[in-house]
């Protein structure tokens, strides 16, 4: 009998898992609390380990239509713009790691993934409020009164995961002491900068600033990280003014300040993570993405890990007969890799040695999943 699987959360992680599970032949439904599928916050880097999985799901055409393959990465000093490091990205990434690096607007990425999944199986306005594992099935309840009984339930409901709380109890995420300003700039406003078609990162005291193209090159995305003692919602709003972002990057190179000043929208984002969990699954219920292993974004790998999780989960459920065994197998395969990345992101180690990059980018979920267990 075909397994019925509920994925809670229609973010990048949940939808990728849904596509992978659907393509593997399972009966999959996604339950998303929001009234529509959407992603805020602008752009995202998709490293080769993530684009490899998305390519395997047949999404290359959509990604190339919406995203950008940056030609290079250029690291510069905050005040005088001096080059600290410069390296080619594409097409070299494909030669070195077998897949390309991409920068893309989050909403575009989500739309490309969602297009590969039947829309009628995405249930919007469904906020999970409770669940119960019965050994051979899982039952779940939603705020709108809906109720489901499925063979497997996957919590892909982000850093404040209700599924995680139901399985392992409540615990507040830890503030990184860091906030990120994120903005999008229409490229015609900064044409005078004549930026090359790549990513740039600027390094300064207690802060750094990254910019890259998204939306077929029509928008420049920026993220500026600065240190910050404490975070409380009353003092900050999620939408930052451009003036506030400019003040945070006072004294920085004219290029950085020109980009911030030209922004169309500017958000502020506080950074949180959690300690690694020793396990993610209880019976026929498991976790995926930020629900199981939120990490600081300094390695640019949070969504990539969620994407790898989805592919691995689908392979395990396909290869291992008993669903609870398959979930245990899935977490055993995933835990060491994501825990190492959580730790690297927390240490902000900046380890970009060739060995580390190979470990990170050459990784292929297909290599670690046995066909039979
Ligand atoms: C500043 C910043 C920059 C980043 N840059 C990168 C990068 O360049 N590359 C990269 O790979 N990663 C990056 N990340 C990390 C990445 O954004 C996350 O790891 C990723 O989005 C997590 O995806 P997810 O699907 O697991 O969770 P989420 O995106 O949080 O999705 C969870 C979904 O579940 C829904 N939901 C929540 N609760 C419920 C409920 N009770 N019932 C039903 N639905 C629910 C939510 O509405 C949401 O749609 C960055 C993060 C930050 C903060």
Short mmCIF file of C-alpha atoms and ligand atoms in Angstrom, two decimals:
data_model
loop_
_atom_site.label_atom_id
_atom_site.label_comp_id
_atom_site.label_asym_id
_atom_site.label_seq_id
_atom_site.Cartn_x
_atom_site.Cartn_y
_atom_site.Cartn_z
CA UNK A 1 0.00 0.00 0.00
CA UNK A 2 1.28 3.48 -0.87
CA UNK A 3 2.34 5.44 2.20
CA UNK A 4 0.34 8.60 2.96
CA UNK A 5 2.76 11.32 4.05
CA UNK A 6 1.94 14.73 5.50
CA UNK A 7 4.57 17.46 5.25
CA UNK A 8 3.93 20.28 7.73
CA UNK A 9 5.30 23.56 6.34
CA UNK A 10 5.51 24.76 2.75
CA UNK A 11 8.88 26.53 2.89
CA UNK A 12 11.91 25.62 0.77
CA UNK A 13 12.59 22.51 2.88
CA UNK A 14 9.02 21.24 3.08
CA UNK A 15 8.24 21.73 -0.59
CA UNK A 16 11.50 20.15 -1.77
CA UNK A 17 10.78 17.13 0.42
CA UNK A 18 7.23 17.01 -0.95
CA UNK A 19 8.50 16.97 -4.54
CA UNK A 20 11.10 14.28 -3.78
CA UNK A 21 8.54 12.12 -1.95
CA UNK A 22 5.93 12.63 -4.66
CA UNK A 23 8.40 11.69 -7.40
CA UNK A 24 9.32 8.58 -5.37
CA UNK A 25 5.65 7.50 -5.67
CA UNK A 26 4.26 8.38 -2.23
CA UNK A 27 0.89 10.00 -1.55
CA UNK A 28 1.98 13.38 -0.24
CA UNK A 29 0.10 16.40 1.13
CA UNK A 30 1.60 19.68 2.35
CA UNK A 31 -0.02 21.68 5.17
CA UNK A 32 1.05 25.32 5.36
CA UNK A 33 -0.16 27.80 7.97
CA UNK A 34 0.03 30.86 5.69
CA UNK A 35 -2.81 31.77 3.31
CA UNK A 36 -0.37 31.55 0.38
CA UNK A 37 3.04 30.08 -0.42
CA UNK A 38 5.51 32.86 0.03
CA UNK A 39 9.06 33.66 1.15
CA UNK A 40 10.18 37.01 2.51
CA UNK A 41 13.63 38.43 2.71
CA UNK A 42 14.99 38.59 -0.82
CA UNK A 43 17.76 36.44 -2.21
CA UNK A 44 19.46 33.20 -1.32
CA UNK A 45 22.62 31.37 -2.36
CA UNK A 46 22.15 27.88 -3.67
CA UNK A 47 25.52 26.16 -3.37
CA UNK A 48 26.42 23.23 -5.67
CA UNK A 49 25.31 20.61 -3.11
CA UNK A 50 21.81 22.14 -3.25
CA UNK A 51 21.60 22.76 -7.01
CA UNK A 52 22.63 19.12 -7.55
CA UNK A 53 19.54 17.94 -5.64
CA UNK A 54 17.26 20.43 -7.41
CA UNK A 55 18.68 19.34 -10.77
CA UNK A 56 17.94 15.72 -9.81
CA UNK A 57 14.31 16.74 -9.24
CA UNK A 58 14.14 18.13 -12.79
CA UNK A 59 14.09 21.81 -11.80
CA UNK A 60 17.07 23.10 -13.82
CA UNK A 61 14.99 24.87 -16.46
CA UNK A 62 12.96 26.83 -13.90
CA UNK A 63 16.05 27.71 -11.88
CA UNK A 64 17.88 29.00 -14.95
CA UNK A 65 14.83 30.99 -15.99
CA UNK A 66 14.56 32.77 -12.62
CA UNK A 67 18.02 32.69 -11.07
CA UNK A 68 21.56 33.77 -11.80
CA UNK A 69 24.80 31.85 -12.11
CA UNK A 70 27.33 34.36 -10.74
CA UNK A 71 30.67 34.37 -12.51
CA UNK A 72 32.87 35.17 -9.52
CA UNK A 73 33.15 35.97 -5.86
CA UNK A 74 35.12 39.02 -4.72
CA UNK A 75 35.99 39.81 -1.10
CA UNK A 76 36.88 43.41 -0.28
CA UNK A 77 37.87 45.66 2.61
CA UNK A 78 35.06 47.67 4.12
CA UNK A 79 36.50 51.18 3.91
CA UNK A 80 38.82 51.39 0.92
CA UNK A 81 37.40 48.54 -1.19
CA UNK A 82 40.79 46.84 -1.49
CA UNK A 83 40.57 43.28 -2.82
CA UNK A 84 41.20 40.63 -0.16
CA UNK A 85 40.32 37.63 -2.29
CA UNK A 86 38.83 36.94 -5.68
CA UNK A 87 37.82 33.59 -7.16
CA UNK A 88 35.85 32.37 -10.18
CA UNK A 89 32.54 30.66 -9.34
CA UNK A 90 30.83 29.54 -12.53
CA UNK A 91 31.49 27.56 -14.62
CA UNK A 92 34.40 26.45 -12.35
CA UNK A 93 32.03 25.08 -9.68
CA UNK A 94 30.65 22.63 -12.17
CA UNK A 95 34.16 21.45 -13.08
CA UNK A 96 35.23 21.12 -9.44
CA UNK A 97 32.06 19.91 -7.75
CA UNK A 98 29.81 18.68 -10.54
CA UNK A 99 27.09 21.32 -10.09
CA UNK A 100 26.79 25.09 -10.36
CA UNK A 101 26.38 27.84 -7.78
CA UNK A 102 23.24 29.94 -8.07
CA UNK A 103 21.79 33.10 -6.56
CA UNK A 104 18.01 33.45 -6.72
CA UNK A 105 15.11 35.34 -5.16
CA UNK A 106 13.54 33.15 -2.43
CA UNK A 107 10.03 33.63 -3.81
CA UNK A 108 11.22 32.55 -7.28
CA UNK A 109 12.96 29.49 -5.85
CA UNK A 110 9.84 28.52 -3.93
CA UNK A 111 7.67 28.99 -7.04
CA UNK A 112 9.99 26.80 -9.15
CA UNK A 113 9.87 24.01 -6.54
CA UNK A 114 6.09 24.37 -6.03
CA UNK A 115 5.48 24.08 -9.78
CA UNK A 116 6.75 20.48 -9.59
CA UNK A 117 4.10 19.51 -7.02
CA UNK A 118 0.31 19.24 -7.53
CA UNK A 119 -1.22 22.51 -6.30
CA UNK A 120 -4.35 20.72 -5.04
CA UNK A 121 -2.20 18.81 -2.55
CA UNK A 122 -0.98 22.01 -0.87
CA UNK A 123 -3.40 22.89 1.95
CA UNK A 124 -3.01 26.55 2.82
CA UNK A 125 -4.30 28.14 6.02
CA UNK A 126 -3.55 24.93 7.96
CA UNK A 127 -1.62 25.68 11.13
CA UNK A 128 -0.69 22.51 12.98
CA UNK A 129 -1.51 22.72 16.69
CA UNK A 130 -1.15 19.15 17.89
CA UNK A 131 -0.14 15.62 16.97
CA UNK A 132 -0.12 12.13 18.35
CA UNK A 133 1.99 9.19 17.20
CA UNK A 134 0.05 5.91 17.33
CA UNK A 135 2.89 3.59 16.33
CA UNK A 136 1.46 2.61 12.95
CA UNK A 137 0.06 6.06 12.07
CA UNK A 138 0.27 9.70 13.14
CA UNK A 139 -2.69 11.92 13.86
CA UNK A 140 -2.54 15.72 13.60
CA UNK A 141 -4.85 18.66 14.31
CA UNK A 142 -4.98 22.09 12.80
CA UNK A 143 -6.17 25.43 14.14
CA UNK A 144 -8.92 25.61 11.49
CA UNK A 145 -10.49 22.42 12.87
CA UNK A 146 -9.08 20.07 10.23
CA UNK A 147 -7.79 16.70 11.36
CA UNK A 148 -5.65 14.10 9.51
CA UNK A 149 -4.45 10.54 10.03
CA UNK A 150 -1.34 9.61 8.00
CA UNK A 151 1.33 6.90 7.79
CA UNK A 152 4.24 9.35 8.18
CA UNK A 153 4.37 12.98 9.33
CA UNK A 154 7.30 15.29 8.49
CA UNK A 155 7.76 18.51 10.45
CA UNK A 156 9.27 21.06 8.05
CA UNK A 157 7.76 23.97 9.97
CA UNK A 158 10.86 26.07 10.55
CA UNK A 159 12.82 27.31 13.55
CA UNK A 160 9.72 27.68 15.77
CA UNK A 161 8.52 24.20 14.81
CA UNK A 162 5.32 23.03 16.47
CA UNK A 163 6.20 19.45 15.47
CA UNK A 164 9.57 19.70 17.21
CA UNK A 165 7.89 21.06 20.37
CA UNK A 166 5.35 18.22 20.30
CA UNK A 167 8.14 15.63 19.98
CA UNK A 168 10.87 17.07 22.16
CA UNK A 169 9.36 19.89 24.24
CA UNK A 170 9.66 23.68 24.12
CA UNK A 171 12.98 25.46 24.19
CA UNK A 172 13.73 29.01 23.06
CA UNK A 173 16.17 29.49 20.15
CA UNK A 174 19.42 31.33 20.98
CA UNK A 175 20.05 34.86 19.67
CA UNK A 176 23.35 35.14 17.77
CA UNK A 177 24.12 38.67 18.94
CA UNK A 178 23.82 39.64 15.32
CA UNK A 179 21.17 41.16 13.04
CA UNK A 180 20.99 41.17 9.26
CA UNK A 181 19.73 44.00 7.07
CA UNK A 182 18.36 42.61 3.84
CA UNK A 183 17.35 44.61 0.81
CA UNK A 184 16.63 44.51 -2.92
CA UNK A 185 17.77 47.14 -5.40
CA UNK A 186 16.48 47.51 -9.00
CA UNK A 187 19.70 47.36 -11.04
CA UNK A 188 18.91 50.46 -13.12
CA UNK A 189 19.28 52.54 -9.94
CA UNK A 190 22.90 51.44 -9.54
CA UNK A 191 23.93 51.20 -13.21
CA UNK A 192 26.74 53.70 -12.56
CA UNK A 193 28.50 51.17 -10.32
CA UNK A 194 29.00 48.89 -13.37
CA UNK A 195 29.06 45.81 -11.14
CA UNK A 196 30.36 42.57 -12.62
CA UNK A 197 27.88 39.70 -12.73
CA UNK A 198 29.10 38.09 -9.51
CA UNK A 199 28.91 38.13 -5.72
CA UNK A 200 30.85 40.56 -3.56
CA UNK A 201 31.42 40.41 0.17
CA UNK A 202 32.77 43.29 2.21
CA UNK A 203 34.52 42.67 5.51
CA UNK A 204 34.71 45.28 8.28
CA UNK A 205 34.94 45.62 12.05
CA UNK A 206 32.03 43.76 13.64
CA UNK A 207 30.12 43.59 10.39
CA UNK A 208 30.07 42.33 6.86
CA UNK A 209 28.06 43.05 3.77
CA UNK A 210 27.28 40.76 0.84
CA UNK A 211 25.58 41.53 -2.49
CA UNK A 212 24.60 39.44 -5.48
CA UNK A 213 22.13 39.46 -8.37
CA UNK A 214 18.74 37.72 -8.36
CA UNK A 215 15.56 37.76 -10.49
CA UNK A 216 17.30 37.17 -13.84
CA UNK A 217 19.74 39.93 -12.99
CA UNK A 218 17.02 42.60 -12.60
CA UNK A 219 17.56 43.01 -8.85
CA UNK A 220 20.64 43.21 -6.65
CA UNK A 221 20.16 41.53 -3.29
CA UNK A 222 22.15 42.62 -0.26
CA UNK A 223 22.62 41.29 3.26
CA UNK A 224 24.52 43.29 5.86
CA UNK A 225 25.33 41.62 9.18
CA UNK A 226 26.13 43.70 12.25
CA UNK A 227 26.73 42.80 15.87
CA UNK A 228 23.93 43.59 18.27
CA UNK A 229 23.68 42.98 22.04
CA UNK A 230 20.10 41.94 22.40
CA UNK A 231 16.95 41.53 20.39
CA UNK A 232 13.46 42.39 21.38
CA UNK A 233 10.54 42.78 19.09
CA UNK A 234 9.25 45.87 20.88
CA UNK A 235 12.36 47.86 20.10
CA UNK A 236 12.78 46.71 16.51
CA UNK A 237 10.35 46.16 13.70
CA UNK A 238 10.91 43.53 11.05
CA UNK A 239 10.93 46.21 8.38
CA UNK A 240 13.96 48.41 8.86
CA UNK A 241 14.24 51.85 7.42
CA UNK A 242 16.96 52.47 4.89
CA UNK A 243 18.25 55.23 7.18
CA UNK A 244 18.79 52.64 9.93
CA UNK A 245 20.73 50.37 7.58
CA UNK A 246 22.82 53.31 6.37
CA UNK A 247 23.61 54.24 9.97
CA UNK A 248 24.74 50.65 10.65
CA UNK A 249 27.20 50.92 7.73
CA UNK A 250 28.40 54.47 8.45
CA UNK A 251 31.93 55.05 7.13
CA UNK A 252 31.85 52.07 4.74
CA UNK A 253 32.95 52.29 1.10
CA UNK A 254 30.78 54.42 -1.21
CA UNK A 255 29.69 51.34 -3.19
CA UNK A 256 28.15 49.74 -0.09
CA UNK A 257 26.35 52.94 0.89
CA UNK A 258 25.14 53.61 -2.66
CA UNK A 259 23.60 50.13 -2.78
CA UNK A 260 21.81 50.52 0.57
CA UNK A 261 20.54 53.99 -0.35
CA UNK A 262 19.08 52.65 -3.63
CA UNK A 263 17.11 49.83 -1.96
CA UNK A 264 13.48 49.37 -2.80
CA UNK A 265 12.75 47.39 0.36
CA UNK A 266 14.79 46.78 3.47
CA UNK A 267 14.13 44.15 6.13
CA UNK A 268 15.86 43.44 9.39
CA UNK A 269 16.32 39.90 10.55
CA UNK A 270 17.60 38.73 13.92
CA UNK A 271 19.73 35.59 13.75
CA UNK A 272 18.89 32.60 15.93
CA UNK A 273 19.93 28.97 16.16
CA UNK A 274 19.43 26.01 18.48
CA UNK A 275 21.71 23.36 19.92
CA UNK A 276 21.92 20.24 17.74
CA UNK A 277 19.33 17.59 18.64
CA UNK A 278 20.57 14.04 19.30
CA UNK A 279 17.59 12.66 17.34
CA UNK A 280 14.84 13.96 15.09
CA UNK A 281 12.34 11.11 14.86
CA UNK A 282 9.79 9.54 17.18
CA UNK A 283 7.95 6.59 15.67
CA UNK A 284 6.51 7.69 12.35
CA UNK A 285 7.12 11.40 12.85
CA UNK A 286 10.32 13.21 11.95
CA UNK A 287 11.79 16.66 11.37
CA UNK A 288 13.55 18.36 8.49
CA UNK A 289 15.29 21.68 7.71
CA UNK A 290 15.22 24.51 10.25
CA UNK A 291 12.72 22.54 12.36
CA UNK A 292 15.48 20.05 13.17
CA UNK A 293 18.74 21.95 12.70
CA UNK A 294 18.45 25.75 12.45
CA UNK A 295 21.86 27.35 11.94
CA UNK A 296 23.34 30.81 11.65
CA UNK A 297 23.58 31.78 7.99
CA UNK A 298 27.35 32.38 7.89
CA UNK A 299 28.03 29.28 5.78
CA UNK A 300 24.99 29.99 3.54
CA UNK A 301 23.83 26.38 3.96
CA UNK A 302 20.59 26.32 6.00
CA UNK A 303 18.25 25.87 3.04
CA UNK A 304 20.79 23.65 1.26
CA UNK A 305 20.71 21.27 4.24
CA UNK A 306 16.89 21.29 4.20
CA UNK A 307 17.00 20.42 0.49
CA UNK A 308 19.47 17.57 1.08
CA UNK A 309 17.24 16.33 3.94
CA UNK A 310 14.22 16.04 1.64
CA UNK A 311 16.07 13.99 -0.98
CA UNK A 312 17.55 11.68 1.67
CA UNK A 313 14.20 11.22 3.40
CA UNK A 314 12.54 10.19 0.12
CA UNK A 315 15.34 7.70 -0.64
CA UNK A 316 15.19 6.18 2.84
CA UNK A 317 11.41 5.76 2.79
CA UNK A 318 11.77 4.19 -0.66
CA UNK A 319 14.55 1.80 0.36
CA UNK A 320 13.61 0.76 3.90
CA UNK A 321 10.44 -1.30 4.36
CA UNK A 322 9.32 -0.19 7.82
CA UNK A 323 8.58 3.59 7.94
CA UNK A 324 9.85 4.04 11.52
CA UNK A 325 13.11 2.26 10.61
CA UNK A 326 13.37 4.43 7.49
CA UNK A 327 13.05 7.60 9.59
CA UNK A 328 15.73 6.39 11.98
CA UNK A 329 17.96 5.59 9.03
CA UNK A 330 17.32 9.04 7.56
CA UNK A 331 18.33 10.83 10.76
CA UNK A 332 21.44 8.65 11.14
CA UNK A 333 22.52 9.62 7.63
CA UNK A 334 21.83 13.32 8.09
CA UNK A 335 22.83 14.08 11.69
CA UNK A 336 26.64 14.09 11.42
CA UNK A 337 26.69 16.38 8.37
CA UNK A 338 24.19 18.97 9.59
CA UNK A 339 25.59 18.95 13.13
CA UNK A 340 29.05 19.74 11.75
CA UNK A 341 27.57 22.59 9.72
CA UNK A 342 25.60 23.92 12.69
CA UNK A 343 28.85 24.00 14.66
CA UNK A 344 30.81 25.62 11.83
CA UNK A 345 28.10 28.26 11.39
CA UNK A 346 28.05 28.96 15.12
CA UNK A 347 31.83 29.31 15.25
CA UNK A 348 31.63 31.43 12.08
CA UNK A 349 34.91 29.69 11.36
CA UNK A 350 35.05 30.89 7.79
CA UNK A 351 36.75 27.60 6.96
CA UNK A 352 36.95 27.67 3.19
CA UNK A 353 39.86 25.23 2.77
CA UNK A 354 39.74 23.09 -0.40
CA UNK A 355 39.00 19.98 1.70
CA UNK A 356 36.08 21.66 3.47
CA UNK A 357 34.67 23.00 0.21
CA UNK A 358 34.86 19.55 -1.37
CA UNK A 359 33.16 18.01 1.69
CA UNK A 360 30.45 20.64 1.44
CA UNK A 361 29.83 21.01 -2.28
CA UNK A 362 30.68 17.62 -3.77
CA UNK A 363 28.24 15.89 -1.47
CA UNK A 364 25.63 13.86 -3.34
CA UNK A 365 22.64 12.53 -1.37
CA UNK A 366 22.44 9.67 -3.89
CA UNK A 367 25.88 8.39 -2.76
CA UNK A 368 24.96 7.79 0.87
CA UNK A 369 21.60 6.09 0.55
CA UNK A 370 21.73 2.33 0.23
CA UNK A 371 19.27 0.79 -2.23
CA UNK A 372 18.39 -1.88 0.33
CA UNK A 373 18.82 -2.06 4.08
C1 LIG B 1 19.91 36.29 6.73
C2 LIG B 1 19.82 34.86 6.27
C3 LIG B 1 20.48 34.48 5.12
C4 LIG B 1 20.45 33.13 4.70
N1 LIG B 1 21.12 32.78 3.57
C5 LIG B 1 21.10 31.49 3.16
C6 LIG B 1 21.79 31.10 1.96
O1 LIG B 1 22.38 31.95 1.26
N2 LIG B 1 21.75 29.79 1.59
C7 LIG B 1 21.08 28.83 2.32
O2 LIG B 1 21.09 27.65 1.92
N3 LIG B 1 20.41 29.18 3.46
C8 LIG B 1 20.41 30.47 3.89
N4 LIG B 1 19.72 30.82 5.01
C9 LIG B 1 18.98 29.79 5.77
C10 LIG B 1 17.62 29.49 5.14
O3 LIG B 1 16.89 30.68 4.94
C11 LIG B 1 16.80 28.53 6.01
O4 LIG B 1 17.62 27.49 6.50
C12 LIG B 1 15.66 27.91 5.22
O5 LIG B 1 14.83 28.90 4.68
C13 LIG B 1 14.85 26.94 6.09
O6 LIG B 1 13.82 26.39 5.32
P1 LIG B 1 12.70 25.51 6.03
O7 LIG B 1 11.76 25.13 4.92
O8 LIG B 1 13.31 24.46 6.86
O9 LIG B 1 11.97 26.50 7.06
P2 LIG B 1 11.14 27.83 6.78
O10 LIG B 1 11.63 28.54 5.59
O11 LIG B 1 11.08 28.57 8.07
O12 LIG B 1 9.68 27.29 6.42
C14 LIG B 1 8.80 26.81 7.40
C15 LIG B 1 7.38 26.86 6.85
O13 LIG B 1 6.50 26.24 7.80
C16 LIG B 1 5.38 27.06 8.01
N5 LIG B 1 4.88 26.78 9.37
C17 LIG B 1 5.45 27.15 10.54
N6 LIG B 1 4.73 26.68 11.59
C18 LIG B 1 3.70 25.98 11.06
C19 LIG B 1 2.60 25.25 11.61
N7 LIG B 1 2.45 25.14 12.96
N8 LIG B 1 1.73 24.62 10.78
C20 LIG B 1 1.87 24.72 9.42
N9 LIG B 1 2.90 25.41 8.84
C21 LIG B 1 3.78 26.02 9.65
C22 LIG B 1 5.89 28.47 7.81
O14 LIG B 1 4.84 29.37 7.50
C23 LIG B 1 6.88 28.28 6.66
O15 LIG B 1 6.25 28.39 5.41
C24 LIG B 1 19.72 32.15 5.45
C25 LIG B 1 19.03 32.56 6.60
C26 LIG B 1 19.07 33.89 7.01
C27 LIG B 1 18.33 34.28 8.26
#
